[in-house]
mmCIF file of C-alpha atoms and ligand atoms in Angstrom:
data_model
loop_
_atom_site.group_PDB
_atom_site.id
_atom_site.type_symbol
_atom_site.label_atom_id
_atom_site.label_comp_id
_atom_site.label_asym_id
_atom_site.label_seq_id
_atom_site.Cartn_x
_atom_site.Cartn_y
_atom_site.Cartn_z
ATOM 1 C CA UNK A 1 -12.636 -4.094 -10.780
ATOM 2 C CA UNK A 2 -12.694 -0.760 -8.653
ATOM 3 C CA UNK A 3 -15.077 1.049 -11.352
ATOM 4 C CA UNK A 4 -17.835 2.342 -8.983
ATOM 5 C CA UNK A 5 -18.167 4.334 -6.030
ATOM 6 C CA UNK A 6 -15.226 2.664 -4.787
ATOM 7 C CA UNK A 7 -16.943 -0.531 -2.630
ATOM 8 C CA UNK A 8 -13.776 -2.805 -3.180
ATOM 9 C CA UNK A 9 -11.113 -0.337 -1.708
ATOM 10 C CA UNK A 10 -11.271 -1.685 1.692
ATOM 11 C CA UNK A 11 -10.886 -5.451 0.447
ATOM 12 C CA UNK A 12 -8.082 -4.421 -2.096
ATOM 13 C CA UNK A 13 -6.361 -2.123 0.861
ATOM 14 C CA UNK A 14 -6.668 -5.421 3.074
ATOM 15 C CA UNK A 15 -4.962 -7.846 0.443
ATOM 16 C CA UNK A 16 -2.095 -5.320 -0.733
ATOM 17 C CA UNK A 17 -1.662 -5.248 3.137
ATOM 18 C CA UNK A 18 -1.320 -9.132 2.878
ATOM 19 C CA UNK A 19 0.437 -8.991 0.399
ATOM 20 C CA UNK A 20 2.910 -6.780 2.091
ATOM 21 C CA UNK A 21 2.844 -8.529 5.149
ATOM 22 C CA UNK A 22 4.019 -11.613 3.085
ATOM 23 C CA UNK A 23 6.352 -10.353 0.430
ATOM 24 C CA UNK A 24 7.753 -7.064 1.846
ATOM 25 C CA UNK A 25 7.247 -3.991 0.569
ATOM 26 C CA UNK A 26 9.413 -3.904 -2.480
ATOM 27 C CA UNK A 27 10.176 -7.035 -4.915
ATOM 28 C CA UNK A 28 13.545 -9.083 -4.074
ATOM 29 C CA UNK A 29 15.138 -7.132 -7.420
ATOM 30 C CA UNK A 30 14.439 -3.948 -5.736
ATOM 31 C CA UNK A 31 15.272 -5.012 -2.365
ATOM 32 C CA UNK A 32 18.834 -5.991 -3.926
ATOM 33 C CA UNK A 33 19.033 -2.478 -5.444
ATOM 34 C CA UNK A 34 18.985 -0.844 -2.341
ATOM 35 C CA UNK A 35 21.315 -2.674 -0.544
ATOM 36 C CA UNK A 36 23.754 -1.992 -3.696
ATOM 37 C CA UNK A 37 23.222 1.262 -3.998
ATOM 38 C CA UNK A 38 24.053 1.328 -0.020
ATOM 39 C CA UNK A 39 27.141 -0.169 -0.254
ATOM 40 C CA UNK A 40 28.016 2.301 -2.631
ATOM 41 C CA UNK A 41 27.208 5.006 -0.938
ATOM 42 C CA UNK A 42 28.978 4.536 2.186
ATOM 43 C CA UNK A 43 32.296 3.543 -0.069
ATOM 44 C CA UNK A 44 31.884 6.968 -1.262
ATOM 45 C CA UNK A 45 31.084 9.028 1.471
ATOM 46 C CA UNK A 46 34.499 7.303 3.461
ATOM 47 C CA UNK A 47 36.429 8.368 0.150
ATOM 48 C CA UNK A 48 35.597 11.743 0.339
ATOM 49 C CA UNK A 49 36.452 11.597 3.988
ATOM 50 C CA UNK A 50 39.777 9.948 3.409
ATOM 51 C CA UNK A 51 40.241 12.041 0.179
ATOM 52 C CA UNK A 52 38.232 15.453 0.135
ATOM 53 C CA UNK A 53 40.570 17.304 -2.320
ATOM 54 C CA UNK A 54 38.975 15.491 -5.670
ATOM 55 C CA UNK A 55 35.491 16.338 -4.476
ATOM 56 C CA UNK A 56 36.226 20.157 -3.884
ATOM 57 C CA UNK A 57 33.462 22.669 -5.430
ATOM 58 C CA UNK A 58 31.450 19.077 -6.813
ATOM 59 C CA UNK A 59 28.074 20.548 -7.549
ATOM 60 C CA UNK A 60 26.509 17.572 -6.006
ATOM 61 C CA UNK A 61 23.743 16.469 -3.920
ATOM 62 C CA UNK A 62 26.433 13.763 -2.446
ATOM 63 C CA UNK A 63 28.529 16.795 -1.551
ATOM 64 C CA UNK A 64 25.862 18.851 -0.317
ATOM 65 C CA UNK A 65 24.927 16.099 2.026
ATOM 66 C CA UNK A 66 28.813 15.753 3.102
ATOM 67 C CA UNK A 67 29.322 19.236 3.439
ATOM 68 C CA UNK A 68 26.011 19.290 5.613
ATOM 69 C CA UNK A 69 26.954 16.701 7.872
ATOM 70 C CA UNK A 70 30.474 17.645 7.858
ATOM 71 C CA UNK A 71 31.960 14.230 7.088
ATOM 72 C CA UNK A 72 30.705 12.972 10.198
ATOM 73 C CA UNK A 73 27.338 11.177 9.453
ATOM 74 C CA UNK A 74 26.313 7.846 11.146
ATOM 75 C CA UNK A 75 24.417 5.236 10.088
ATOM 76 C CA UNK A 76 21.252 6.324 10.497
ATOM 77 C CA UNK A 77 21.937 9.587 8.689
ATOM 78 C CA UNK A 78 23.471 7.211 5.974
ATOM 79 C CA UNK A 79 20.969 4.827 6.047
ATOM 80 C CA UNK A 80 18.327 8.282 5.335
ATOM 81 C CA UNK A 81 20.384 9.398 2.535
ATOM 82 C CA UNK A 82 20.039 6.121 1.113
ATOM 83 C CA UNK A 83 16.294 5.712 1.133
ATOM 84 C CA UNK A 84 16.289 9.103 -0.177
ATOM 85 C CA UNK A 85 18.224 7.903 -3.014
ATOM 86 C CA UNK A 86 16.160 5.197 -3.404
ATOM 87 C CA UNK A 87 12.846 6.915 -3.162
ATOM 88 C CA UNK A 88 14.519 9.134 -5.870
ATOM 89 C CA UNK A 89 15.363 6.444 -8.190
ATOM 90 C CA UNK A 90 11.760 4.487 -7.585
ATOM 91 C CA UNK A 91 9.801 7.661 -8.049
ATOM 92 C CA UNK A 92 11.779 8.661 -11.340
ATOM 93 C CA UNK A 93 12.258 5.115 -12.910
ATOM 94 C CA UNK A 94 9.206 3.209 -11.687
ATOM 95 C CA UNK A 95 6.874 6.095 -12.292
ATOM 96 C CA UNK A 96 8.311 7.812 -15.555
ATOM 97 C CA UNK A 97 8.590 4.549 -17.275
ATOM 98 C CA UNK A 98 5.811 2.737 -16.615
ATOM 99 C CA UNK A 99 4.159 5.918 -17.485
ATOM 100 C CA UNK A 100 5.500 6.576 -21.119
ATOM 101 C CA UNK A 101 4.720 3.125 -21.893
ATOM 102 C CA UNK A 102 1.284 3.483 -20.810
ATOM 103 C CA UNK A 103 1.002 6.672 -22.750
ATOM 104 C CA UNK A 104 2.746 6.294 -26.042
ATOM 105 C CA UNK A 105 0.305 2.631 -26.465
ATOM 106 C CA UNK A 106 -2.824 4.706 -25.810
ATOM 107 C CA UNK A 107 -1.833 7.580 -28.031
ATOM 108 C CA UNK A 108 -0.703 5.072 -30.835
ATOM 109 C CA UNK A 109 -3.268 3.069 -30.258
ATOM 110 C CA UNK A 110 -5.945 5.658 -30.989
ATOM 111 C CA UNK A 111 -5.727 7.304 -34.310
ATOM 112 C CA UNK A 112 -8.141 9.868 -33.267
ATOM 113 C CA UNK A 113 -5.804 10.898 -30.045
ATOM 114 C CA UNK A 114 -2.449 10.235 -32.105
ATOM 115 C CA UNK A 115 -3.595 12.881 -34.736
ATOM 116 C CA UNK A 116 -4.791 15.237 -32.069
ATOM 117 C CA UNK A 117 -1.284 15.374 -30.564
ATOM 118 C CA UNK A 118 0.203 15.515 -33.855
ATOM 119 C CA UNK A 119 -2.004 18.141 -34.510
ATOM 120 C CA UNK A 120 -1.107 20.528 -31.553
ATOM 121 C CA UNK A 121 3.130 19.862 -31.504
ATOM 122 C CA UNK A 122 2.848 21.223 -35.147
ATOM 123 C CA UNK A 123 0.954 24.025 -34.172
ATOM 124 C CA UNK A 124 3.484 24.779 -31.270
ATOM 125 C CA UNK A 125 6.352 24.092 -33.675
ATOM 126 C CA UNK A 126 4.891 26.850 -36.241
ATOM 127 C CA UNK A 127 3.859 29.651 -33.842
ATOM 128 C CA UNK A 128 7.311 28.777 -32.493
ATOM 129 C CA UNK A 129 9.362 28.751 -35.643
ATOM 130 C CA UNK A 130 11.447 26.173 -33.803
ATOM 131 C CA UNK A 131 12.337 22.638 -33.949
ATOM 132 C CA UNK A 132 11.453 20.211 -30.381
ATOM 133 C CA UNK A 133 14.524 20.525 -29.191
ATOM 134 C CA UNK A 134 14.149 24.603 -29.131
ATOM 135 C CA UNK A 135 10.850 23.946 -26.882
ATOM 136 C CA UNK A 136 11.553 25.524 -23.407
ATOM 137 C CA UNK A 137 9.760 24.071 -19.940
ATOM 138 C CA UNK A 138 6.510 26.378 -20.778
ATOM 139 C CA UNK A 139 5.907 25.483 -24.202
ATOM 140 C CA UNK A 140 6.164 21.987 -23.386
ATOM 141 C CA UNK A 141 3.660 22.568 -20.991
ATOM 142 C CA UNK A 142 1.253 24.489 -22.844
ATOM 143 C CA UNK A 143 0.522 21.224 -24.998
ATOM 144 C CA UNK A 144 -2.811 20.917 -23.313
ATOM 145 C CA UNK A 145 -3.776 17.311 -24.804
ATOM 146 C CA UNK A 146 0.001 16.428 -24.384
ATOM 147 C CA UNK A 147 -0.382 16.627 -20.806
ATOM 148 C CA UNK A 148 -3.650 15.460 -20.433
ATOM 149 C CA UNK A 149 -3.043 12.273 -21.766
ATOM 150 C CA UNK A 150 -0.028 11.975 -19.216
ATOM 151 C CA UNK A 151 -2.390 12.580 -16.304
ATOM 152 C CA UNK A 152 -5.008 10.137 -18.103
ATOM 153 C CA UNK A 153 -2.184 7.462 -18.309
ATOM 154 C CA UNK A 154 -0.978 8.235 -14.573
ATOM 155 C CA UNK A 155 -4.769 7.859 -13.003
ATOM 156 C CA UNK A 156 -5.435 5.078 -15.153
ATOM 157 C CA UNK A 157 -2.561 2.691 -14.580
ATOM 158 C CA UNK A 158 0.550 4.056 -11.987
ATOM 159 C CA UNK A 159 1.613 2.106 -9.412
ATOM 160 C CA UNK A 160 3.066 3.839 -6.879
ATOM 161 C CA UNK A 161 0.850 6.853 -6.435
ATOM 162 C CA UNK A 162 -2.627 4.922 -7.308
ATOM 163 C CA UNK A 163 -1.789 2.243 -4.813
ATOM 164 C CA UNK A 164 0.719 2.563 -2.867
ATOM 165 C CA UNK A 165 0.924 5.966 -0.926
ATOM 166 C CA UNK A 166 0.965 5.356 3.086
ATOM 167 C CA UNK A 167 1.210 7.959 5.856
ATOM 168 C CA UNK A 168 2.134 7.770 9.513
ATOM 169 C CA UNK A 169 -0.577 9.441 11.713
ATOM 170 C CA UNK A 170 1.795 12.150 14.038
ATOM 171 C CA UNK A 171 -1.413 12.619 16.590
ATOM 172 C CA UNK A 172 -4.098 10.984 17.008
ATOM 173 C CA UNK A 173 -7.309 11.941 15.011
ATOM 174 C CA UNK A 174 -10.763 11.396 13.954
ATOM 175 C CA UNK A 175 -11.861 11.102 10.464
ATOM 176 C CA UNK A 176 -15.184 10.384 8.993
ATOM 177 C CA UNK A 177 -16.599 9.258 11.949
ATOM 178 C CA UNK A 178 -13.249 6.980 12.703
ATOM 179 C CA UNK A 179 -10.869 7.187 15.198
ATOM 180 C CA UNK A 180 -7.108 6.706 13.992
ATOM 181 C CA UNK A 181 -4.995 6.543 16.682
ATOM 182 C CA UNK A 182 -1.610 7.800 17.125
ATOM 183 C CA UNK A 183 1.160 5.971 15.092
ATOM 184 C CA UNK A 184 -1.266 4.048 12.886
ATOM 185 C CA UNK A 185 -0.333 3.322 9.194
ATOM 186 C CA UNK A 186 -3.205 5.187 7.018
ATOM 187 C CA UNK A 187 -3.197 4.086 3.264
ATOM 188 C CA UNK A 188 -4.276 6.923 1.027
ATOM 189 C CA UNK A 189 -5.969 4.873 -1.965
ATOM 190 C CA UNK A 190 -6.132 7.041 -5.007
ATOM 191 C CA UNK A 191 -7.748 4.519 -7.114
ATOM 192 C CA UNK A 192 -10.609 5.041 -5.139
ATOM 193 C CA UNK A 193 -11.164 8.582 -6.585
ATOM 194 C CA UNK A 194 -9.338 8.324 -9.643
ATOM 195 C CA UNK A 195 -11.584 5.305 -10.592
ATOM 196 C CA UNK A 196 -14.721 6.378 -9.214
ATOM 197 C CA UNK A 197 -18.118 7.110 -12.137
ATOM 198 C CA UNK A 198 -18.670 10.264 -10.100
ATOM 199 C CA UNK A 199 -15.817 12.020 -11.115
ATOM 200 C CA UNK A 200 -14.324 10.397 -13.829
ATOM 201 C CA UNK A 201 -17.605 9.230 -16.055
ATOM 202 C CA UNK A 202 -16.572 6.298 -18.215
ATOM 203 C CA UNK A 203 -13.382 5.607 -15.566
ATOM 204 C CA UNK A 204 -11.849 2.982 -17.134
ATOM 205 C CA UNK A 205 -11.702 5.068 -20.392
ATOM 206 C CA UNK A 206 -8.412 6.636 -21.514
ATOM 207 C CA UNK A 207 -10.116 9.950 -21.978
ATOM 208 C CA UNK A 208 -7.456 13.091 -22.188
ATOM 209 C CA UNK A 209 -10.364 15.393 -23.091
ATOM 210 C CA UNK A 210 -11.333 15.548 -19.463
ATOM 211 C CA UNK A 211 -8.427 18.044 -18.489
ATOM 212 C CA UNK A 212 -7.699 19.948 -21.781
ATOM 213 C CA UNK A 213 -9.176 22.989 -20.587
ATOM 214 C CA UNK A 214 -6.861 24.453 -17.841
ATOM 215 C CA UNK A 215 -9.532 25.973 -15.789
ATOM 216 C CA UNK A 216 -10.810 22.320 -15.326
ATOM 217 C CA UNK A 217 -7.745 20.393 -14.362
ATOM 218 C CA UNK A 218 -6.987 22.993 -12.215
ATOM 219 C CA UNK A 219 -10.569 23.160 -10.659
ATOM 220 C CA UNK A 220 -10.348 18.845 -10.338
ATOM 221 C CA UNK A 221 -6.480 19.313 -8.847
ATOM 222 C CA UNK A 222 -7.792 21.274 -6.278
ATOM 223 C CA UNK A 223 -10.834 19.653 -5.388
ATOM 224 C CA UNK A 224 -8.688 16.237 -4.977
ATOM 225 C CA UNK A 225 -10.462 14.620 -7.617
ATOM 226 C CA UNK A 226 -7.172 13.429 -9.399
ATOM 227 C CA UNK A 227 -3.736 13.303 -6.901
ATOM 228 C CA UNK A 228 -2.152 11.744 -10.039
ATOM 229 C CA UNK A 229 1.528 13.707 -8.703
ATOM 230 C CA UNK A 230 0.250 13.857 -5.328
ATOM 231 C CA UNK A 231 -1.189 16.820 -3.565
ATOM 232 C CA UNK A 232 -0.106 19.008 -0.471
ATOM 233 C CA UNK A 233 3.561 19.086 1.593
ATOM 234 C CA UNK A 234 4.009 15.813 -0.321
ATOM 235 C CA UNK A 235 3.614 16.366 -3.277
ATOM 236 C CA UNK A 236 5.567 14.976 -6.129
ATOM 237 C CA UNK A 237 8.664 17.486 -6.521
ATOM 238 C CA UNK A 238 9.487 15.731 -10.000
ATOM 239 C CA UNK A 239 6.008 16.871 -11.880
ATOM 240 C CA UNK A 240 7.686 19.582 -14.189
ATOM 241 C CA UNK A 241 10.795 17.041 -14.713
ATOM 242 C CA UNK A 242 8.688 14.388 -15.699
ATOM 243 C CA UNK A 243 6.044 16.201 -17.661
ATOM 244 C CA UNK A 244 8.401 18.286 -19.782
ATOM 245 C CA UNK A 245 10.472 14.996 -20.678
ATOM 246 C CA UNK A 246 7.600 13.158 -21.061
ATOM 247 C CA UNK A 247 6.227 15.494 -23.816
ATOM 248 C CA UNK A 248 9.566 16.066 -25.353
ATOM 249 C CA UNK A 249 9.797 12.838 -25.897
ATOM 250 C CA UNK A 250 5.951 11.847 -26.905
ATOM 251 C CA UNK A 251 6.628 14.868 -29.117
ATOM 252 C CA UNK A 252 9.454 13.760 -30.889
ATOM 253 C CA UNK A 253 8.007 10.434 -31.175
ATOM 254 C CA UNK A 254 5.109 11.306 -32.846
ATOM 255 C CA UNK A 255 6.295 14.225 -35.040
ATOM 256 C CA UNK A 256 8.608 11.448 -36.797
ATOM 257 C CA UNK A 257 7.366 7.722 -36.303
ATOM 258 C CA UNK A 258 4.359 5.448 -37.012
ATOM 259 C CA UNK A 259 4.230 2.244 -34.950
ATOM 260 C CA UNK A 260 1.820 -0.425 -34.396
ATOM 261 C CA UNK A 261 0.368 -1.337 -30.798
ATOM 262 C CA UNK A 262 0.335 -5.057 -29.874
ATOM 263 C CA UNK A 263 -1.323 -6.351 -26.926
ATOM 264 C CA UNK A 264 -1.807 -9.271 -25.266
ATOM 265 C CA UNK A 265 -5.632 -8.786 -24.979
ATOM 266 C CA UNK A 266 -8.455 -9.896 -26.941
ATOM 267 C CA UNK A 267 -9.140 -7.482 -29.767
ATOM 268 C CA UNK A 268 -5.893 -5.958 -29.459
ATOM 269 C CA UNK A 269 -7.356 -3.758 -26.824
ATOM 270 C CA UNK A 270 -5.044 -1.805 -24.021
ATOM 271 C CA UNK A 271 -5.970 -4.099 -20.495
ATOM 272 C CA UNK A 272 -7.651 -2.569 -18.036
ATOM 273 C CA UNK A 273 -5.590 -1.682 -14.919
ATOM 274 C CA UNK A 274 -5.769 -4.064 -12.534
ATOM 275 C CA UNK A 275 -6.768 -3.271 -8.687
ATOM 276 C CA UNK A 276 -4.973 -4.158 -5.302
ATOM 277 C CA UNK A 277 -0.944 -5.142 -4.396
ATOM 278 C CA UNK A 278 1.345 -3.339 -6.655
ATOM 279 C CA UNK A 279 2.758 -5.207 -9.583
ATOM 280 C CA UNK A 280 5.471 -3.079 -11.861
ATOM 281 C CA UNK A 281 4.662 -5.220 -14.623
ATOM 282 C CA UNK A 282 1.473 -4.876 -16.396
ATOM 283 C CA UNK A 283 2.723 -2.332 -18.670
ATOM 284 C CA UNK A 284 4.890 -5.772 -20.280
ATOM 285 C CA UNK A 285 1.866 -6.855 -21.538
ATOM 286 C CA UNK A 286 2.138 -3.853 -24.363
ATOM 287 C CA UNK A 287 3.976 -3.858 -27.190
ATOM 288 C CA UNK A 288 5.189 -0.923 -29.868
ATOM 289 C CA UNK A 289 6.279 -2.539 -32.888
ATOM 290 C CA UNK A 290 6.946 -1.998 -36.385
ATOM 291 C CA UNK A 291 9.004 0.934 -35.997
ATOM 292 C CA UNK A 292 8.704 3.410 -39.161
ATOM 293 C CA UNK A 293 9.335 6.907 -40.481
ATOM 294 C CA UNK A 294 6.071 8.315 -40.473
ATOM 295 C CA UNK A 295 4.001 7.997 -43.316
ATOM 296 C CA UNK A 296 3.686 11.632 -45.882
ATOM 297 C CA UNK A 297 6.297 13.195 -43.778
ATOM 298 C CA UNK A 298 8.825 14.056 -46.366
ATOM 299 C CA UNK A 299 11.058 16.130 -44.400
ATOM 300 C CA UNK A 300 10.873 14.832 -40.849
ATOM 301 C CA UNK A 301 9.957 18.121 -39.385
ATOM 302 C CA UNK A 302 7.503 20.017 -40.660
ATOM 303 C CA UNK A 303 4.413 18.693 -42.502
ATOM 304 C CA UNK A 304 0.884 20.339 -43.188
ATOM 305 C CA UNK A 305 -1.564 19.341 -40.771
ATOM 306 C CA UNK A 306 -3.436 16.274 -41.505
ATOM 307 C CA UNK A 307 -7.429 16.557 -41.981
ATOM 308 C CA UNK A 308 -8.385 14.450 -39.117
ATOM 309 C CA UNK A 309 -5.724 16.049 -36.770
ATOM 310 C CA UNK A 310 -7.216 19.002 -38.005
ATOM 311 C CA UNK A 311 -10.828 17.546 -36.721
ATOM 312 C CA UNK A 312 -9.181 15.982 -33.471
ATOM 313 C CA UNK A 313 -7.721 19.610 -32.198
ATOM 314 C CA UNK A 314 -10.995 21.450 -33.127
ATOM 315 C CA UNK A 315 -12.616 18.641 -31.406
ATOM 316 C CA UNK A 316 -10.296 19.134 -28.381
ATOM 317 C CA UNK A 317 -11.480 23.509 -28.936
ATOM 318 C CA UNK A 318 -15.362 22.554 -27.686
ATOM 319 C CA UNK A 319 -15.982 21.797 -23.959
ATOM 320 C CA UNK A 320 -17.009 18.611 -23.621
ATOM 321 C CA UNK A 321 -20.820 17.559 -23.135
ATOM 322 C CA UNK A 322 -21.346 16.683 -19.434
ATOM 323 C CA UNK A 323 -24.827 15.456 -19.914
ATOM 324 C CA UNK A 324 -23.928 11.893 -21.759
ATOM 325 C CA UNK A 325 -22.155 10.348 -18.364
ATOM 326 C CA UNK A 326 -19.690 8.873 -21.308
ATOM 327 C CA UNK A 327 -16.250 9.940 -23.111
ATOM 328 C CA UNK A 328 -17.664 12.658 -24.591
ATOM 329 C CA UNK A 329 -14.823 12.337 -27.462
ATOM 330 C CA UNK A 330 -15.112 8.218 -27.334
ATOM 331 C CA UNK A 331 -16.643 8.323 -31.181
ATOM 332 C CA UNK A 332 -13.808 11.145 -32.129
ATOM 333 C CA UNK A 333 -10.851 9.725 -30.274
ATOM 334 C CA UNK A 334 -12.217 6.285 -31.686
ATOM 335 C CA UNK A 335 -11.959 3.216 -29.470
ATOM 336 C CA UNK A 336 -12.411 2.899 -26.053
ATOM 337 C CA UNK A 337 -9.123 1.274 -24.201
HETATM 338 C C1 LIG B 1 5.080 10.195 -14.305
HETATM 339 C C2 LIG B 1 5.998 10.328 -13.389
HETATM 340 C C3 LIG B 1 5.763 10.549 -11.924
HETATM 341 C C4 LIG B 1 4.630 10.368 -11.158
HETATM 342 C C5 LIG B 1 3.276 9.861 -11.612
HETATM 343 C C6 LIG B 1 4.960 10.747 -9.797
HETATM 344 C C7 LIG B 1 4.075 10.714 -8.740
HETATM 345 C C8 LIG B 1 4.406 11.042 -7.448
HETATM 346 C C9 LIG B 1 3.481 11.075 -6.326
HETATM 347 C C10 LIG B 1 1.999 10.776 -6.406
HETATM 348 C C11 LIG B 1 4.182 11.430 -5.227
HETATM 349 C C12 LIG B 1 3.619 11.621 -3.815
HETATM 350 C C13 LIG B 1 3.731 10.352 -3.026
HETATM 351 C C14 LIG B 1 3.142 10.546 -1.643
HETATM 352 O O1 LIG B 1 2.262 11.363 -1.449
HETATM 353 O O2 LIG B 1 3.610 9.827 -0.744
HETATM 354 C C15 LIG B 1 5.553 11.612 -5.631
HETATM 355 C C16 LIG B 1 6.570 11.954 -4.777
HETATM 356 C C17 LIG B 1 7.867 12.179 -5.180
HETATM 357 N N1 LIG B 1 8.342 12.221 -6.475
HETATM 358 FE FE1 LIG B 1 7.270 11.810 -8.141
HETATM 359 N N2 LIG B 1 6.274 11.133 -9.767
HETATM 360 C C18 LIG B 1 6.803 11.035 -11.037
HETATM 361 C C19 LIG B 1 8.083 11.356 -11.451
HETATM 362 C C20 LIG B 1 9.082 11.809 -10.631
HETATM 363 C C21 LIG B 1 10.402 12.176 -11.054
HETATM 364 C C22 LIG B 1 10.897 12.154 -12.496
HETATM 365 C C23 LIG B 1 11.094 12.520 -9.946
HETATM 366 C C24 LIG B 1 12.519 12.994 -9.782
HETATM 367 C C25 LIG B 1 13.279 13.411 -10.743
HETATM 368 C C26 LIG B 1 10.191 12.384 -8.820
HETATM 369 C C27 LIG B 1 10.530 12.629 -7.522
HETATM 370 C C28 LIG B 1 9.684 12.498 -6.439
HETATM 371 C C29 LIG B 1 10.105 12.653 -5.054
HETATM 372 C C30 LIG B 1 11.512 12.961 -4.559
HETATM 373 C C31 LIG B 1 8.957 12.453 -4.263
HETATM 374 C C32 LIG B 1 8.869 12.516 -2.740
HETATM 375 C C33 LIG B 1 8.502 13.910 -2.294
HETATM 376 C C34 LIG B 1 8.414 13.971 -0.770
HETATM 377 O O3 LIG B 1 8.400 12.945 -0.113
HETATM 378 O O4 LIG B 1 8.391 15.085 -0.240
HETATM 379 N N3 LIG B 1 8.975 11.974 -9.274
HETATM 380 N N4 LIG B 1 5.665 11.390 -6.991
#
């Protein structure tokens, strides 16, 4: 595994390029996808040529693109609008996904974490006076451990932005003491930071604490020390889409339901991430089961605060100790996955 200062990357960058080389880019299932969702596309852009009437003041991005290219796109500006589309799809569905199922197994798979969150939607809720589905975009946000625990489960197991990210070099340039020239393919590995001791002590921990404190994630955003949406002209224009509906619906989860994690590990522990060529299925290996109302909550909604969430969210108050090179919370948050 990466966990280190990163002395794997260039063999894992070599064999996802192998792998690559071999198997394309994408697997034959998504390969399939795109050429449906082309063939749709161009049926519909040639029916609102033939028939613009039923499309008039559509509040679109298919009719912004029409209007744009004024019915008279080729194939290339087709065939753009089409990766577009697809990049849309992969970034929203491959990332989102794979994410919440990442994140609601660590957060139910931790009592410690699971009453921390608990802990801090109820405390939103009351200040609030409101019910989840009253939260607007900045309250959502404002659930500090919420969100850290979706940037914990993004640098500890996504796919695309982790391991896949590639840019095109425009010029050529020098970099670290390399020459890149012109046109090369430069793979930006993330899992080189995002699993490196240096800035992430105890890496392969799932360790929200790290970014509770907003002056610190913002502080390890800027230095580049986690690019878990990106960072820069490309970044990922999603983030408040996914974070807000991923804490909506981690919120609404937890406020209401107890489940039990089941993994396919030893121990019933969460598996490690693994390194190199994407695969979009290691979240499969996790399973939520046993599907209940949540134990002492009478009403659904509101319920007093439980003791140890009570502990978890005071926990989550002090700054974490920086001298013990561990998960400064691993004995509160309970254990390690
Ligand atoms: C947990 C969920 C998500 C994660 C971890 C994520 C991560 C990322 C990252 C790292 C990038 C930059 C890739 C690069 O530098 O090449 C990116 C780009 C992008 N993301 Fe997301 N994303 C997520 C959800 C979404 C959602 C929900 C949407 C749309 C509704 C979205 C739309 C996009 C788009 C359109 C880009 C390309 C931006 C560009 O090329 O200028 N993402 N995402």
């Amino acid at each position: 595994m990466l966990y280190g200062n990163g002395e794997n990357a260039g063999s894992i960058v070599c064999n996802t390029i192998d792998s690559i080389n071999k198997e394309g880019l994408f697997s034959p299932q998504v390969r399939q996808a795109g050429e449906d969702l082309r063939k749709v596309l161009n049926e519909r852009y040639e029916d609102r040529k033939n028939h613009p009437e039923k499309y008039l003041g559509e509040d679109s991005l298919f009719e912004e693109f029409f209007v744009l290219s004024k019915g008279e796109a080729d194939d290339e500006m087709l065939q753009g609008l089409q990766q577009f589309m697809l990049t849309l799809q992969l970034a929203a569905n491959g990332n989102q996904l794979v994410t919440i199922r990442w994140l609601m197994s660590h957060v139910y798979g931790d009592p410690a974490i699971l009453a921390g969150v608990r802990a801090e939607v109820e405390e939103l809720l009351a200040k609030k006076a409101c019910g989840i589905r009253d939260l607007k975009l900045d309250d959502l946000l404002s659930l500090n451990l919420t969100n850290a625990c979706i940037t914990e489960a993004v640098r500890l197991h996504s796919d695309i932005p982790s391991k896949l990210t590639l840019r095109s070099a425009e010029i050529p340039m020098e970099f670290g003491g390399y020459k890149i020239p012109q046109g090369a393919t430069i793979f930006l590995y993330a899992d080189a930071v995002h699993k490196d001791e240096k800035y992430f002590p105890d890496a392969a921990a799932f360790c929200p604490h790290r970014y509770t404190d907003p002056k610190v994630f913002n502080q390890k955003m800027m230095d580049r020390e986690f690019v878990t949406f990106g960072h820069g002209r490309k970044r990922c224009t999603g983030e408040l889409h996914a974070r807000s509906q991923i804490s909506a619906l981690l919120a609404s989860f937890v406020m209401r339901f107890d489940m039990d994690l089941v993994t396919s590990a030893e121990g019933n522990k969460i598996p490690e991430d693994h390194d190199g060529p994407f695969v979009f299925d290691t979240a499969n290996t996790l399973k939520l089961v046993n599907l209940r109302p949540r134990a002492g909550d009478v009403s659904g909604s509101k319920t007093a605060v439980p003791s140890v969430a009570t502990a978890a969210l005071s926990g989550l108050r002090q700054p974490p100790s920086a001298s013990s090179g561990s998960c400064p919370f691993s004995g509160l948050f309970g254990s390690k996955s």
